[in-house]
Amino acid sequence: MSATPSAPTRITHLVGHRAWQGEPGRTSEVCNPATGEVTGTLDLASAETVGEVVAVAREAAREWGRASLARRVRALFAFRQLLVEHTDEIARAITAEHGKTHDDAVAEIGRGLEVVEFACGIPQLLKGGFSEGVSTDVDAFSILQPLGVVGVISPFNFPAMVPLWFVPIAVATGNAVVIKPSEKDPTAVNLIADLWRGAGVPDGVVNVVHGDKEAVDALLDHPDVKAISFVGSTPVARHVYERGVAAGKRVQALGGAKNHMLVLPDADLDLAADAAVSAGYGAAGERCMAISVVLATESIADELVARIVERTRTLRVGDGSGDVDMGPLVTRAHLDKVTGYVEAGVEAGAELVVDGREGAEALGPGYFLGPTLFDRVTPRMSIYTDEIFGPVLSVVRVASFDEGLQLINDNPYGNGTAIFTHDGGAARRFQHEVEVGMVGINVPIPTPMAYYSFGGWKSSLFGDTHAHGIEGVHFFTRTKAVTQRWPDPSHGGLDLGFPTNG
Ligand code: NAD
């Protein structure tokens, strides 16, 4: 007897630690991409609802901005513990809505947890400077203060990790947050936001508003939202940056990617092949740091392609909640887009070495595509120029290190890149000359630790500040420089001159 699908769950905004009680206007469907089943009905916020949520956050920001560092740190530690305890539950929600494997979902929460741990050290990070006696009886010091209400807008591909890049630091620095998660996989953010309540953070400090463009634009336009951290595709990142800045906000908008990995003739080819397969097909290629182009120097290209092919044959594709290596793509529309690129690659004359469409339908009604490999791709083909965001790897054969480096630097994106070599001199030159924000040397997905900052260059980031690390602390705070005089009682008198020091 087949199980009857349960009725879709209503998923709504979280305001002041409570589920929003209003009447939803527009809604959208949330699906399990492994089965195609509709599992949720998501409320999409109107501009008015966004206004209600921001008003709650604004009130909370007043109190939380004055909370002692000791109190904030205790909340951070408590939140860390709750996140650890709820990892499995959150990971299950991610797999059910995004499609990635359970292990991968646990891993993304783990990377988010590292940011929470970084934020636990906030007293050290918020220390300003102090100079005693800059002038007679005068001391100078700086303090870092919260901004007030900040918005975090996140993409579908890391429903837990990306919000966790920002929210713990925003909270630790004394701000209130309104999170607008992706409408494709919204549940993980609700589960995580609820943990802040248990951690003792006051109502209204962490809020979630669900929605689409209308909600995003309302956050961008709202005068009480002082900063926006956005992660998503490049066209939307550009829009968010321009509209947010025009409204007078501080904005960091991280965009799309087309990450290249350059393999030199002296590289360990097994290491390079493992890296290409892991970084190309992990999470079905739906990672902003996924490798999508392998630049293989001509003398090793045949051997490298053979080793990649060998490894793709071992990958198990299926429902991410089972024992598989790769789950489905996030939606039917995204699957269609990615398979459209596979067709375009064939038409453009690239050599389709592994065709992930084969056997995909037999996996069931989900949005499956197996690992796909093209060889002899040229820089004019759309599979090279466009971000595909699926399990499609393109091998471009290059004559030399210089040709490979030039291709990377000519690319409009600059998120991540990697070089595989045993030549330290070549690696050093690469690290110095490549125009990309995050560089791996014999490391395919060089995602920085929480205490460094994450961000790309060129069309992969609009704004000046990268995510987390010390740049994250600066993004969520304003510096105030204070000059104080406690004069000797004998000192005083009028002086209309410009202040000089003596
Ligand atoms: P997306 O740009 O479609 O959506 C991102 C967010 O913007 C979502 O919350 C969505 O609701 C909202 N949005 C979508 N269209 C909008 C519009 N027209 N106006 C205002 N808001 C809008 O991105 P996605 O498909 O969810 O995520 C995948 C993309 O994110 C890829 O391009 C990937 O490279 C990128 N990404 C980048 C990084 C990074 O660190 N640079 C990290 C993760 C993902």
Coordinates of C-alpha atoms and ligand atoms in Angstrom, one line a residue:
M1 CA 0.0 0.0 0.0
S2 CA 1.5 3.4 -1.0
A3 CA 1.7 6.1 1.6
T4 CA -0.7 9.0 1.2
P5 CA 1.2 12.3 1.0
S6 CA 0.5 14.5 4.0
A7 CA -1.2 17.9 3.5
P8 CA 1.3 20.7 2.8
T9 CA 2.4 22.5 6.0
R10 CA 1.9 26.3 6.2
I11 CA 5.2 28.1 6.6
T12 CA 5.0 31.6 7.8
H13 CA 7.0 34.6 9.1
L14 CA 8.6 34.6 12.6
V15 CA 8.1 37.9 14.3
G16 CA 9.3 38.5 17.8
H17 CA 9.8 34.8 18.2
R18 CA 6.2 34.0 17.3
A19 CA 4.6 32.7 14.2
W20 CA 2.9 35.6 12.3
Q21 CA -0.8 35.6 12.8
G22 CA -2.0 37.6 9.8
E23 CA -3.9 36.5 6.8
P24 CA -1.6 35.5 4.0
G25 CA -2.2 37.2 0.7
R26 CA 0.1 35.6 -1.8
T27 CA 1.6 32.1 -1.2
S28 CA 4.0 29.8 -3.0
E29 CA 4.6 26.1 -3.0
V30 CA 7.6 24.4 -1.4
C31 CA 8.5 21.0 -2.9
N32 CA 10.6 18.0 -2.0
P33 CA 12.9 17.9 -5.1
A34 CA 13.6 14.2 -4.7
T35 CA 9.9 13.3 -5.1
G36 CA 8.3 16.4 -6.6
E37 CA 5.7 16.3 -3.8
V38 CA 4.4 19.7 -2.5
T39 CA 5.3 19.7 1.2
G40 CA 4.7 23.3 2.2
T41 CA 2.7 26.4 1.5
L42 CA 4.8 29.5 2.1
D43 CA 3.4 32.9 3.0
L44 CA 4.9 35.6 0.8
A45 CA 5.1 38.9 2.6
S46 CA 3.7 42.1 1.3
A47 CA 5.6 45.4 1.8
E48 CA 3.1 46.1 4.6
T49 CA 4.0 42.9 6.4
V50 CA 7.7 43.7 6.0
G51 CA 7.0 47.1 7.6
E52 CA 5.3 45.3 10.6
V53 CA 8.3 43.1 11.1
V54 CA 10.8 45.9 10.8
A55 CA 8.9 47.9 13.4
V56 CA 9.2 45.0 15.9
A57 CA 12.9 44.6 15.1
R58 CA 13.5 48.3 15.6
E59 CA 12.0 48.2 19.1
A60 CA 14.1 45.2 19.9
A61 CA 17.3 46.8 18.6
R62 CA 17.0 49.6 21.1
E63 CA 17.2 47.2 24.1
W64 CA 19.6 44.7 22.5
G65 CA 22.0 47.4 21.5
R66 CA 22.4 48.4 25.1
A67 CA 22.7 44.8 26.4
S68 CA 26.0 44.1 28.1
L69 CA 28.7 42.2 26.2
A70 CA 28.5 39.6 28.9
R71 CA 24.8 39.0 28.2
R72 CA 25.3 38.9 24.5
V73 CA 28.2 36.4 24.8
R74 CA 26.1 34.1 27.1
A75 CA 23.3 34.1 24.4
L76 CA 25.9 33.3 21.7
F77 CA 27.2 30.3 23.7
A78 CA 23.7 29.1 24.4
F79 CA 22.8 29.4 20.8
R80 CA 25.9 27.5 19.7
Q81 CA 24.8 24.6 22.0
L82 CA 21.3 24.6 20.7
L83 CA 22.5 24.6 17.1
V84 CA 24.6 21.5 17.8
E85 CA 21.7 19.8 19.5
H86 CA 19.3 20.5 16.6
T87 CA 21.7 19.9 13.7
D88 CA 20.2 16.6 12.7
E89 CA 16.6 18.1 12.6
I90 CA 17.7 21.1 10.6
A91 CA 19.7 19.0 8.2
R92 CA 16.7 16.8 7.5
A93 CA 14.6 19.9 6.7
I94 CA 17.3 21.1 4.3
T95 CA 17.5 17.7 2.5
A96 CA 13.7 17.6 2.2
E97 CA 13.5 21.1 0.6
H98 CA 16.9 21.6 -1.1
G99 CA 17.7 18.0 -2.1
K100 CA 21.3 17.8 -0.9
T101 CA 22.4 14.8 1.0
H102 CA 22.0 14.6 4.7
D103 CA 25.8 14.6 5.3
D104 CA 26.2 17.7 3.1
A105 CA 23.4 19.4 5.0
V106 CA 25.1 18.6 8.3
A107 CA 28.4 19.9 6.9
E108 CA 26.9 23.3 5.9
I109 CA 25.4 23.7 9.4
G110 CA 28.9 22.9 10.7
R111 CA 30.4 25.7 8.7
G112 CA 27.7 28.0 10.0
L113 CA 28.5 26.9 13.5
E114 CA 32.1 28.0 13.0
V115 CA 30.8 31.6 12.5
V116 CA 28.8 31.3 15.8
E117 CA 32.0 30.2 17.5
F118 CA 33.8 33.2 16.0
A119 CA 31.1 35.5 17.2
C120 CA 31.4 34.0 20.8
G121 CA 34.7 36.0 20.9
I122 CA 32.9 39.3 20.3
P123 CA 34.3 41.2 23.3
Q124 CA 37.8 40.8 21.9
L125 CA 36.6 41.9 18.4
L126 CA 34.7 44.9 19.7
K127 CA 37.7 46.4 21.5
G128 CA 38.3 49.9 20.3
G129 CA 41.5 51.8 20.6
F130 CA 42.5 54.1 23.5
S131 CA 45.2 56.7 23.6
E132 CA 45.9 58.4 26.9
G133 CA 47.1 62.0 26.9
V134 CA 46.8 62.8 23.2
S135 CA 46.9 66.5 24.3
T136 CA 47.1 68.1 27.7
D137 CA 44.5 66.4 29.9
V138 CA 42.9 64.9 26.7
D139 CA 42.4 61.2 25.9
A140 CA 41.0 59.7 22.7
F141 CA 39.3 56.4 22.1
S142 CA 37.1 54.6 19.6
I143 CA 33.9 52.6 20.1
L144 CA 32.1 50.2 17.8
Q145 CA 28.3 50.6 18.0
P146 CA 25.5 48.6 16.4
L147 CA 23.6 49.9 13.3
G148 CA 20.1 49.1 14.5
V149 CA 18.0 46.8 12.2
V150 CA 19.8 44.9 9.5
G151 CA 18.5 42.7 6.7
V152 CA 19.9 39.3 5.5
I153 CA 18.7 38.0 2.2
S154 CA 19.8 34.5 1.3
P155 CA 19.8 32.1 -1.6
F156 CA 18.4 28.5 -1.9
N157 CA 21.7 26.7 -2.0
F158 CA 22.9 27.1 1.6
P159 CA 19.7 27.6 3.5
A160 CA 21.5 27.4 6.9
M161 CA 25.1 28.3 6.3
V162 CA 24.6 31.6 4.4
P163 CA 22.2 33.2 7.0
L164 CA 24.7 31.9 9.7
W165 CA 27.5 33.9 7.9
F166 CA 25.8 37.1 9.0
V167 CA 23.2 36.6 11.8
P168 CA 25.5 35.5 14.7
I169 CA 27.8 38.5 14.1
A170 CA 24.9 41.0 13.6
V171 CA 23.4 39.7 16.9
A172 CA 26.7 39.7 18.7
T173 CA 27.4 43.3 17.7
G174 CA 24.0 44.3 19.1
N175 CA 21.8 44.6 16.1
A176 CA 18.3 43.2 15.4
V177 CA 17.9 41.2 12.2
V178 CA 15.3 40.5 9.6
I179 CA 16.1 37.4 7.6
K180 CA 14.5 36.9 4.2
P181 CA 15.4 33.3 3.2
S182 CA 14.9 31.7 -0.2
E183 CA 11.3 30.8 -0.9
K184 CA 12.5 27.4 -2.3
D185 CA 13.7 26.0 1.1
P186 CA 12.5 28.3 3.9
T187 CA 12.1 25.8 6.8
A188 CA 15.7 25.6 8.0
V189 CA 15.8 29.4 8.7
N190 CA 12.6 29.2 10.8
L191 CA 14.1 26.3 12.8
I192 CA 17.3 28.1 13.4
A193 CA 15.6 31.5 14.2
D194 CA 13.6 29.7 16.9
L195 CA 16.8 28.6 18.6
W196 CA 17.7 32.2 19.4
R197 CA 14.6 32.3 21.6
G198 CA 15.9 29.4 23.7
A199 CA 19.3 31.1 23.8
G200 CA 17.8 34.0 25.7
V201 CA 17.9 36.6 23.0
P202 CA 14.9 39.0 23.5
D203 CA 11.9 38.9 21.2
G204 CA 12.3 40.8 18.0
V205 CA 16.1 40.6 17.8
V206 CA 15.9 37.8 15.2
N207 CA 13.0 37.8 12.8
V208 CA 12.2 36.0 9.6
V209 CA 10.1 37.3 6.8
H210 CA 9.4 35.1 3.8
G211 CA 8.8 36.3 0.4
D212 CA 10.0 37.1 -3.1
K213 CA 11.0 40.3 -4.9
E214 CA 8.2 42.3 -3.1
A215 CA 9.6 41.5 0.3
V216 CA 13.2 42.1 -0.8
D217 CA 12.4 45.5 -2.3
A218 CA 10.5 46.5 0.8
L219 CA 13.5 45.7 2.9
L220 CA 15.7 47.6 0.5
D221 CA 13.5 50.7 0.6
H222 CA 12.6 50.7 4.3
P223 CA 14.3 53.7 6.1
D224 CA 14.7 51.8 9.4
V225 CA 16.8 49.0 7.8
K226 CA 20.3 50.3 8.0
A227 CA 22.3 47.5 6.2
I228 CA 21.7 44.6 3.9
S229 CA 23.7 41.4 3.5
F230 CA 22.7 39.7 0.3
V231 CA 23.8 36.4 -1.3
G232 CA 22.4 35.2 -4.6
S233 CA 22.8 35.5 -8.3
T234 CA 24.7 38.3 -9.9
P235 CA 21.8 40.1 -11.6
V236 CA 19.8 40.2 -8.3
A237 CA 23.0 41.1 -6.3
R238 CA 23.5 44.1 -8.6
H239 CA 19.9 45.2 -8.2
V240 CA 20.1 44.8 -4.4
Y241 CA 23.3 46.8 -4.2
E242 CA 22.1 49.6 -6.4
R243 CA 18.6 49.9 -4.8
G244 CA 19.9 49.5 -1.3
V245 CA 22.7 52.1 -1.7
A246 CA 20.3 54.5 -3.4
A247 CA 18.2 54.2 -0.2
G248 CA 21.2 55.2 1.9
K249 CA 22.1 51.7 3.2
R250 CA 25.3 49.9 3.7
V251 CA 25.1 46.9 1.4
Q252 CA 27.2 43.8 0.8
A253 CA 25.8 41.8 -2.1
L254 CA 27.5 38.6 -3.0
G255 CA 26.7 37.3 -6.5
G256 CA 27.2 34.3 -8.8
A257 CA 30.4 32.5 -9.8
K258 CA 32.2 30.5 -12.5
N259 CA 35.0 28.9 -10.7
H260 CA 38.0 27.5 -12.6
M261 CA 40.6 25.0 -11.5
L262 CA 43.9 25.1 -13.3
V263 CA 45.8 21.8 -13.5
L264 CA 49.5 22.0 -14.4
P265 CA 51.5 19.1 -15.9
D266 CA 53.3 18.4 -12.7
A267 CA 50.2 18.1 -10.6
D268 CA 49.1 14.9 -8.7
L269 CA 46.5 13.8 -11.2
D270 CA 44.6 11.6 -8.7
L271 CA 44.4 14.5 -6.3
A272 CA 43.2 16.8 -9.1
A273 CA 40.6 14.3 -10.4
D274 CA 39.3 13.7 -6.9
A275 CA 39.1 17.5 -6.4
A276 CA 37.3 18.1 -9.7
V277 CA 34.7 15.5 -9.0
S278 CA 34.1 16.5 -5.4
A279 CA 34.0 20.2 -6.1
G280 CA 32.2 19.8 -9.4
Y281 CA 29.4 17.4 -8.4
G282 CA 29.1 17.9 -4.6
A283 CA 25.6 19.2 -3.8
A284 CA 24.8 18.6 -7.5
G285 CA 27.0 21.6 -8.5
E286 CA 24.7 24.0 -6.6
R287 CA 27.5 25.6 -4.6
C288 CA 28.8 29.1 -5.2
M289 CA 32.3 27.6 -4.8
A290 CA 31.7 24.6 -7.0
I291 CA 34.3 24.1 -9.7
S292 CA 32.6 24.3 -13.1
V293 CA 35.7 24.6 -15.4
V294 CA 38.8 22.5 -15.4
L295 CA 41.6 24.1 -17.2
A296 CA 43.8 21.1 -18.2
T297 CA 47.2 21.7 -19.7
E298 CA 47.4 19.8 -22.9
S299 CA 50.0 17.2 -22.0
I300 CA 47.9 15.8 -19.1
A301 CA 44.4 16.5 -20.4
D302 CA 43.6 13.0 -21.8
E303 CA 44.8 11.4 -18.6
L304 CA 43.0 13.8 -16.3
V305 CA 39.7 13.4 -18.2
A306 CA 40.0 9.6 -18.0
R307 CA 40.5 9.8 -14.3
I308 CA 37.5 12.1 -13.8
V309 CA 35.4 9.8 -15.9
E310 CA 36.4 6.8 -13.9
R311 CA 35.3 8.6 -10.7
T312 CA 32.0 9.8 -12.1
R313 CA 31.0 6.2 -12.7
T314 CA 31.2 5.5 -9.0
L315 CA 28.8 8.3 -7.9
R316 CA 25.4 7.3 -6.6
V317 CA 22.6 9.7 -7.4
G318 CA 19.2 9.7 -5.7
D319 CA 17.1 11.0 -2.8
G320 CA 19.5 12.9 -0.5
S321 CA 17.9 11.3 2.6
G322 CA 19.2 7.9 1.4
D323 CA 22.7 6.5 1.0
V324 CA 23.7 8.5 -2.0
D325 CA 26.5 10.9 -3.1
M326 CA 24.4 13.4 -5.0
G327 CA 20.8 14.5 -4.7
P328 CA 18.4 16.1 -7.2
L329 CA 18.4 19.7 -8.4
V330 CA 16.3 22.1 -6.5
T331 CA 13.3 22.6 -8.8
R332 CA 11.9 21.4 -12.1
A333 CA 12.6 24.8 -13.6
H334 CA 16.2 24.6 -12.6
L335 CA 16.6 21.1 -13.9
D336 CA 15.2 22.2 -17.2
K337 CA 17.6 25.1 -17.3
V338 CA 20.6 22.9 -16.6
T339 CA 19.6 20.3 -19.1
G340 CA 19.1 23.1 -21.6
Y341 CA 22.8 23.9 -21.1
V342 CA 23.8 20.3 -21.7
E343 CA 21.9 20.4 -25.0
A344 CA 23.5 23.8 -25.9
G345 CA 27.0 22.3 -25.2
V346 CA 26.3 19.4 -27.5
E347 CA 25.0 21.7 -30.3
A348 CA 28.1 24.0 -29.9
G349 CA 30.4 21.0 -30.6
A350 CA 31.8 20.2 -27.1
E351 CA 32.5 16.6 -26.5
L352 CA 30.0 15.1 -24.1
V353 CA 32.1 12.5 -22.3
V354 CA 29.6 11.7 -19.5
D355 CA 25.9 12.4 -20.1
G356 CA 24.1 12.8 -16.7
R357 CA 20.7 12.7 -18.5
E358 CA 21.2 8.9 -19.0
G359 CA 19.3 7.0 -16.4
A360 CA 18.1 10.1 -14.6
E361 CA 14.4 9.4 -15.3
A362 CA 14.7 6.0 -13.8
L363 CA 15.4 7.6 -10.5
G364 CA 11.8 8.7 -10.1
P365 CA 9.8 11.8 -10.4
G366 CA 12.4 14.0 -8.7
Y367 CA 14.6 16.6 -10.5
F368 CA 17.6 14.4 -11.1
L369 CA 20.6 14.9 -13.4
G370 CA 23.7 12.7 -13.1
P371 CA 27.3 14.0 -13.2
T372 CA 27.9 15.4 -16.7
L373 CA 31.3 16.1 -18.2
F374 CA 32.2 18.0 -21.4
D375 CA 35.7 18.0 -22.9
R376 CA 37.1 20.3 -25.5
V377 CA 34.9 23.2 -24.4
T378 CA 35.9 26.6 -25.8
P379 CA 35.5 30.0 -24.1
R380 CA 32.8 31.1 -26.6
M381 CA 30.3 28.3 -25.7
S382 CA 27.5 29.1 -23.3
I383 CA 28.4 26.2 -21.1
Y384 CA 31.7 28.1 -20.5
T385 CA 30.4 31.7 -20.3
D386 CA 27.3 31.1 -18.1
E387 CA 26.9 30.1 -14.5
I388 CA 25.1 26.7 -14.9
F389 CA 24.8 25.9 -11.2
G390 CA 24.3 22.2 -11.8
P391 CA 26.4 19.0 -12.0
V392 CA 28.1 19.9 -15.3
L393 CA 31.8 20.1 -15.5
S394 CA 33.6 21.6 -18.6
V395 CA 37.2 20.8 -19.5
V396 CA 39.0 23.5 -21.4
R397 CA 42.4 22.5 -22.8
V398 CA 45.1 25.2 -22.4
A399 CA 48.6 25.4 -23.8
S400 CA 50.2 26.9 -20.7
F401 CA 49.9 28.3 -17.2
D402 CA 49.7 31.8 -18.8
E403 CA 46.8 30.9 -21.0
G404 CA 45.0 29.4 -18.0
L405 CA 45.6 32.4 -15.8
Q406 CA 44.5 34.8 -18.6
L407 CA 41.2 32.9 -19.0
I408 CA 40.5 33.1 -15.3
N409 CA 41.3 36.8 -15.2
D410 CA 39.2 37.5 -18.3
N411 CA 36.1 35.9 -16.7
P412 CA 33.6 38.4 -15.3
Y413 CA 33.2 36.4 -12.1
G414 CA 35.9 36.2 -9.5
N415 CA 34.5 34.1 -6.6
G416 CA 36.8 31.1 -6.1
T417 CA 39.6 29.4 -8.0
A418 CA 42.2 26.7 -7.5
I419 CA 45.6 25.6 -8.9
F420 CA 46.9 22.1 -8.8
T421 CA 50.7 21.8 -9.0
H422 CA 53.8 20.7 -7.2
D423 CA 55.6 23.9 -8.3
G424 CA 55.6 26.4 -5.5
G425 CA 56.8 29.2 -7.7
A426 CA 53.9 28.7 -10.1
A427 CA 51.5 28.5 -7.2
R428 CA 52.9 31.7 -5.7
R429 CA 52.6 33.6 -9.0
F430 CA 49.0 32.3 -9.4
Q431 CA 48.1 33.4 -5.9
H432 CA 49.5 36.9 -6.6
E433 CA 48.2 37.5 -10.1
V434 CA 44.8 35.8 -10.2
E435 CA 41.9 38.3 -10.0
V436 CA 39.7 36.2 -7.7
G437 CA 38.7 36.7 -4.1
M438 CA 39.3 33.2 -2.8
V439 CA 42.2 31.0 -4.0
G440 CA 43.0 27.4 -3.4
I441 CA 46.4 25.8 -3.8
N442 CA 45.8 22.0 -4.2
V443 CA 42.5 22.8 -2.5
P444 CA 39.4 22.8 -4.7
I445 CA 36.8 24.7 -2.6
P446 CA 38.9 27.3 -0.7
T447 CA 36.1 28.5 1.6
P448 CA 37.8 30.7 4.2
M449 CA 37.5 29.9 7.9
A450 CA 35.0 32.0 9.9
Y451 CA 37.8 34.2 11.2
Y452 CA 38.9 35.1 7.7
S453 CA 36.3 36.8 5.4
F454 CA 34.4 35.2 2.6
G455 CA 33.9 37.1 -0.7
G456 CA 34.6 37.2 -4.4
W457 CA 35.8 39.9 -6.7
K458 CA 34.4 41.5 -9.9
S459 CA 30.8 40.4 -10.6
S460 CA 30.8 38.0 -7.6
L461 CA 30.5 40.8 -5.0
F462 CA 29.0 44.3 -5.0
G463 CA 30.1 46.4 -2.1
D464 CA 33.4 46.7 -0.2
T465 CA 33.0 44.3 2.7
H466 CA 33.2 40.5 2.6
A467 CA 31.2 38.2 4.9
H468 CA 32.2 37.2 8.4
G469 CA 35.7 37.5 10.0
I470 CA 36.7 41.0 11.0
E471 CA 35.1 42.5 7.9
G472 CA 31.8 41.1 9.1
V473 CA 32.3 42.8 12.5
H474 CA 33.0 46.1 10.8
F475 CA 30.0 45.7 8.4
F476 CA 27.6 45.4 11.4
T477 CA 29.1 48.3 13.4
R478 CA 29.8 52.0 13.2
T479 CA 32.9 53.4 14.7
K480 CA 32.7 56.5 16.9
A481 CA 35.8 58.4 17.8
V482 CA 35.6 60.1 21.2
T483 CA 37.9 62.8 22.4
Q484 CA 37.6 63.6 26.2
R485 CA 39.1 66.3 28.3
W486 CA 39.0 66.1 32.1
P487 CA 40.9 69.3 32.8
D488 CA 43.0 70.2 35.6
P489 CA 40.9 72.6 37.7
S490 CA 43.4 75.4 36.9
H491 CA 43.0 75.0 33.2
G492 CA 40.5 76.8 31.0
G493 CA 39.6 79.9 29.1
L494 CA 38.3 80.7 25.7
D495 CA 40.1 79.7 22.5
L496 CA 38.5 80.3 19.2
G497 CA 41.3 78.7 17.2
F498 CA 41.1 75.3 15.5
P499 CA 42.0 72.6 18.1
T500 CA 45.7 71.8 18.1
N501 CA 47.5 69.4 20.3
G502 CA 50.0 70.5 22.9
Ligands
NAD1 P1 18.6 34.3 -6.5 O1 19.4 35.5 -6.9 O2 17.6 33.8 -7.5 O3 17.9 34.5 -5.1 C1 18.6 35.0 -4.0 C2 17.6 35.8 -3.1 O4 17.1 36.9 -3.8 C3 16.4 34.9 -2.7 O5 16.1 35.2 -1.3 C4 15.3 35.4 -3.6 O6 14.0 35.4 -3.0 C5 15.6 36.9 -3.9 N1 15.3 37.3 -5.3 C6 15.2 36.5 -6.4 N2 14.9 37.3 -7.4 C7 14.8 38.6 -7.0 C8 14.5 39.8 -7.6 N3 14.3 39.9 -8.9 N4 14.5 40.9 -6.9 C9 14.8 40.9 -5.5 N5 15.0 39.7 -4.9 C10 15.0 38.6 -5.6 O7 19.7 33.2 -6.2 P2 19.4 31.6 -5.9 O8 19.0 30.9 -7.2 O9 18.5 31.5 -4.7 O10 20.8 31.1 -5.5 C11 21.8 30.7 -6.4 C12 22.7 31.9 -6.8 O11 23.4 32.4 -5.6 C13 23.9 31.4 -7.7 O12 24.1 32.4 -8.6 C14 25.1 31.3 -6.7 O13 26.3 31.5 -7.3 C15 24.8 32.4 -5.8 N6 25.5 32.3 -4.5 C16 26.6 33.0 -4.3 C17 27.3 32.9 -3.1 C18 28.5 33.7 -2.9 O14 29.0 33.6 -1.8 N7 28.9 34.6 -3.8 C19 26.9 31.9 -2.2 C20 25.8 31.2 -2.5 C21 25.1 31.3 -3.6

